[in-house]
Each structure stands twice: as C-alpha cells, then as structure tokens.
Short mmCIF file of C-alpha atoms in Angstrom, two decimals:
data_model
loop_
_atom_site.label_atom_id
_atom_site.label_comp_id
_atom_site.label_asym_id
_atom_site.label_seq_id
_atom_site.Cartn_x
_atom_site.Cartn_y
_atom_site.Cartn_z
CA MET A 1 0.00 0.00 0.00
CA SER A 2 1.39 3.32 -0.92
CA LYS A 3 2.21 6.00 1.55
CA ARG A 4 -0.56 8.15 0.19
CA LYS A 5 -3.18 5.41 0.58
CA ARG A 6 -2.00 4.75 4.14
CA ILE A 7 -2.41 8.43 5.02
CA ILE A 8 -5.90 8.48 3.49
CA ALA A 9 -6.83 5.27 5.34
CA LEU A 10 -5.44 6.74 8.54
CA LEU A 11 -7.41 9.96 8.04
CA VAL A 12 -10.59 7.98 7.31
CA GLY A 13 -9.96 5.95 10.45
CA VAL A 14 -9.42 9.10 12.56
CA ILE A 15 -12.60 10.67 11.14
CA LEU A 16 -14.60 7.51 11.82
CA LEU A 17 -13.15 7.27 15.33
CA ALA A 18 -13.90 10.95 16.03
CA GLY A 19 -17.44 10.55 14.66
CA THR A 20 -18.02 7.43 16.75
CA ALA A 21 -16.62 9.12 19.89
CA GLY A 22 -18.77 12.18 19.23
CA THR A 23 -21.84 10.01 18.72
CA LEU A 24 -21.12 8.08 21.91
CA ALA A 25 -20.53 11.33 23.79
CA TRP A 26 -23.77 12.73 22.43
CA LEU A 27 -25.66 9.60 23.34
CA SER A 28 -24.19 9.48 26.83
CA VAL A 29 -24.79 13.10 27.87
CA THR A 30 -27.52 13.25 30.46
CA GLY A 31 -29.18 16.17 32.14
CA VAL A 32 -30.42 16.30 35.69
CA LEU A 33 -33.41 18.40 36.66
CA VAL A 34 -34.25 18.52 40.32
CA ASN A 35 -37.72 19.77 41.16
CA GLN A 36 -37.87 21.16 44.65
CA PHE A 37 -41.31 21.68 46.06
CA GLY A 38 -41.54 23.94 49.08
CA ILE A 39 -44.20 23.65 51.69
CA GLY A 40 -46.27 26.81 51.86
CA SER A 41 -47.16 28.31 55.19
CA VAL A 42 -50.04 30.44 56.39
CA THR A 43 -49.12 32.46 59.43
CA PRO A 44 -51.37 35.29 60.56
CA SER A 45 -50.37 38.06 62.93
CA VAL A 46 -52.19 41.02 64.46
CA GLN A 47 -51.20 44.57 63.57
CA GLU A 48 -52.43 47.36 65.84
CA THR A 49 -51.61 50.76 67.25
CA LEU A 50 -51.63 51.17 71.03
CA ASN A 51 -51.55 54.65 72.54
CA GLY A 52 -52.26 54.80 76.27
CA ASN A 53 -55.73 53.38 76.85
CA VAL A 54 -56.66 53.46 73.15
CA LYS A 55 -56.13 50.53 70.77
CA SER A 56 -56.73 51.40 67.13
CA ASP A 57 -56.32 50.28 63.53
CA VAL A 58 -56.50 46.58 64.42
CA LYS A 59 -56.01 44.35 61.37
CA ALA A 60 -54.47 41.00 60.46
CA GLN A 61 -51.45 40.28 58.28
CA ASN A 62 -50.48 37.11 56.40
CA THR A 63 -46.82 36.61 57.30
CA GLY A 64 -46.78 33.20 55.60
CA THR A 65 -45.77 32.17 52.09
CA ALA A 66 -49.16 31.17 50.64
CA PRO A 67 -52.41 33.10 50.08
CA ALA A 68 -54.76 32.56 53.02
CA TYR A 69 -58.20 33.26 54.39
CA ILE A 70 -58.05 34.82 57.86
CA ARG A 71 -60.48 34.91 60.76
CA ALA A 72 -60.21 36.58 64.15
CA ALA A 73 -61.65 36.15 67.61
CA VAL A 74 -62.00 39.15 69.91
CA ASP A 75 -62.07 38.67 73.68
CA ILE A 76 -62.58 41.67 75.97
CA TYR A 77 -62.06 41.18 79.70
CA TRP A 78 -60.67 42.64 82.94
CA GLN A 79 -57.25 41.66 84.22
CA ASP A 80 -55.81 42.29 87.70
CA GLY A 81 -52.35 43.73 88.42
CA ASN A 82 -50.83 40.21 88.46
CA GLY A 83 -52.13 39.38 84.99
CA ALA A 84 -54.98 37.11 86.12
CA ARG A 85 -58.31 37.31 84.32
CA LEU A 86 -61.14 38.59 86.48
CA TRP A 87 -64.64 37.09 86.47
CA GLU A 88 -66.53 40.33 86.11
CA GLU A 89 -67.09 41.16 82.43
CA PRO A 90 -66.54 44.73 81.21
CA LYS A 91 -69.63 46.37 79.76
CA GLU A 92 -69.60 48.17 76.42
CA GLU A 93 -70.54 51.87 76.69
CA ALA A 94 -70.08 51.80 80.49
CA ASP A 95 -66.49 50.53 80.71
CA TYR A 96 -65.28 50.87 77.12
CA GLU A 97 -66.25 52.16 73.68
CA ILE A 98 -65.51 50.23 70.52
CA ALA A 99 -65.79 51.25 66.86
CA TRP A 100 -65.91 48.25 64.52
CA SER A 101 -65.25 48.02 60.78
CA VAL A 102 -67.47 45.00 60.32
CA ALA A 103 -70.00 44.57 57.53
CA ASP A 104 -73.48 43.44 58.42
CA ALA A 105 -74.76 40.04 57.40
CA SER A 106 -76.22 41.41 54.15
CA ASP A 107 -72.64 42.11 52.95
CA ALA A 108 -71.47 38.58 53.73
CA ASN A 109 -71.05 37.86 50.01
CA SER A 110 -68.91 40.94 49.30
CA ALA A 111 -65.13 40.88 48.94
CA ASP A 112 -62.78 42.78 51.25
CA ASN A 113 -65.03 42.90 54.32
CA TRP A 114 -64.90 41.67 57.87
CA VAL A 115 -68.09 39.74 58.61
CA LYS A 116 -69.14 38.45 62.02
CA ALA A 117 -70.47 34.93 61.70
CA SER A 118 -72.80 32.95 63.92
CA ASP A 119 -69.82 31.03 65.35
CA GLY A 120 -68.52 34.28 66.95
CA PHE A 121 -65.52 34.69 64.62
CA TYR A 122 -64.88 37.65 62.35
CA TYR A 123 -64.00 36.51 58.80
CA TRP A 124 -62.07 38.50 56.19
CA THR A 125 -63.91 37.61 52.97
CA SER A 126 -60.98 37.77 50.50
CA PRO A 127 -57.75 35.77 50.34
CA VAL A 128 -54.79 37.65 51.80
CA ALA A 129 -51.58 37.41 49.76
CA PRO A 130 -48.26 36.56 51.46
CA GLY A 131 -47.09 39.75 53.16
CA GLY A 132 -50.53 41.33 52.63
CA GLU A 133 -53.00 42.45 55.24
CA THR A 134 -56.71 42.73 55.80
CA GLY A 135 -58.64 45.91 56.22
CA VAL A 136 -59.20 47.30 59.70
CA LEU A 137 -61.31 45.10 62.02
CA ILE A 138 -61.48 47.54 64.95
CA ASN A 139 -61.12 51.24 64.26
CA ARG A 140 -60.73 52.11 67.92
CA VAL A 141 -61.41 50.73 71.39
CA THR A 142 -61.07 52.99 74.42
CA GLU A 143 -61.25 52.22 78.13
CA LEU A 144 -63.62 54.85 79.53
CA LYS A 145 -62.64 54.88 83.16
CA ALA A 146 -59.56 53.64 84.89
CA THR A 147 -60.30 51.36 87.81
CA GLU A 148 -57.60 50.78 90.37
CA GLY A 149 -56.39 47.19 90.52
CA ARG A 150 -57.59 46.15 87.08
CA ASN A 151 -57.17 47.01 83.44
CA LEU A 152 -59.12 46.35 80.27
CA VAL A 153 -57.73 43.73 77.90
CA VAL A 154 -58.81 43.51 74.26
CA ASP A 155 -57.32 40.23 73.05
CA ILE A 156 -57.40 39.57 69.30
CA SER A 157 -56.35 36.12 68.10
CA THR A 158 -56.14 35.17 64.45
CA GLN A 159 -56.25 31.93 62.48
CA ALA A 160 -55.51 31.28 58.81
CA VAL A 161 -56.23 28.58 56.23
CA GLN A 162 -54.67 28.30 52.79
CA ALA A 163 -56.85 29.88 50.12
CA THR A 164 -56.56 27.05 47.60
CA PRO A 165 -58.13 24.66 47.08
CA ASP A 166 -61.52 25.97 48.22
CA GLU A 167 -62.11 22.69 50.06
CA ALA A 168 -59.39 23.60 52.58
CA VAL A 169 -61.40 26.42 54.13
CA HIS A 170 -64.58 24.36 53.93
CA ASP A 171 -62.99 21.44 55.75
CA ALA A 172 -61.32 23.63 58.37
CA TRP A 173 -64.03 26.23 59.09
CA ASP A 174 -67.20 25.00 57.37
CA CYS A 175 -67.10 28.03 55.03
CA THR A 176 -67.81 28.12 51.33
CA VAL A 177 -66.12 30.14 48.60
CA ASN A 178 -68.16 31.76 45.82
CA ASP A 179 -66.13 33.39 43.04
CA GLY A 180 -63.18 33.94 45.38
CA VAL A 181 -65.32 35.41 48.19
CA LEU A 182 -65.42 33.59 51.52
CA VAL A 183 -68.90 32.96 52.88
CA PRO A 184 -68.74 32.33 56.64
CA PRO A 185 -70.65 29.46 58.22
CA HIS A 186 -74.42 30.00 58.26
CA GLY A 187 -73.99 33.08 56.03
CA GLY A 188 -72.98 35.46 58.79
CA ALA A 189 -74.83 36.66 61.85
#
C-alpha cells in the first residue's frame, strides 16, 4: 500500500473514530433536573396601634408564604395587676367604647369585608396574599374609666387557612367560597 493510501486510510480511520466518539458522547450526555417543592405556610399576625388606653387600627397580616383566608376572635375582659383574668365582664358603653369596621350580614357575600359569623368569629372575605394584610377590624377601642387594681384587655387572636383549594377552608371552618369570596358558616350573623 502506498504512503498516500496509508495516510488516506489513517485519516478515514481518525474521522470515523472521532465521529463514533462524538456520537457516543452525544448519546451518553444526560441532564439532571431537580424539582424542589416547598411547603407553603399560612401564618397570621395582628397589627395594631396602642396609645395609652386606646387601641386602634386593628387588622391582620399574612406573614406566611401562601395566600390565606383569615379569621379573628376578639375577647374583651378585665385583668388584675398580676395578669390574672377577672370574672366580672366589662360592659360596652359603660367601661369601654368600641368602633368596629365590620359589615353586616347582608354584605357577607362581598369581597374585602370583615363579617361576624354565627360562630362568633370575624371573617375577612378575601384571600390575603403573602405579606398582605386585611382591612381594619377595629377602628378604635377605648377604656372609659380607669379602675384601680384592674385594666381592660382587648385580646385579638387570628387563624388562617390556605386559600386554595376551596375545600381547605370548607374542611377547616365550614365556610364556602363563591367566586373567590369567603362565605362564613351559616352566612354570617
């Protein structure tokens, strides 16, 4: 075989080897895609302004990572100097004044309202985005007269349920959702 034919055969062999190696490399390249699913959280908190004996602008905030429906319970009571709850109940208009921002039962199917339901909870009727907040639940509550040995406590506690799927709020609170608007149990009170 001549030198020229050997060089051509060698070049053909190199080209075939390179093509085969490239094909094998192409066939053996794999990609890895890792899907990481985070667990969403719904964490409500109470936002309020306190100035002396006046509590105002009480609302709830969603400090979680998922949209949520929020409800609140309001408990008003007397507390002694040691922090113990007293049996005697404070009386509205005699011991304190309160200005609510709560819709009546006829607005129970409206978005962006607080509605008091028959179960005693106040429901915000729209989902609250992560980092978002509700409208004001209590505009202002004021203790009318200071009584030695006791003070007025207005305790607001909040709960939240993920906004989707709609069944979550139904299962947790017996509420329904119509076109994105929360309808409290028994349609409000």
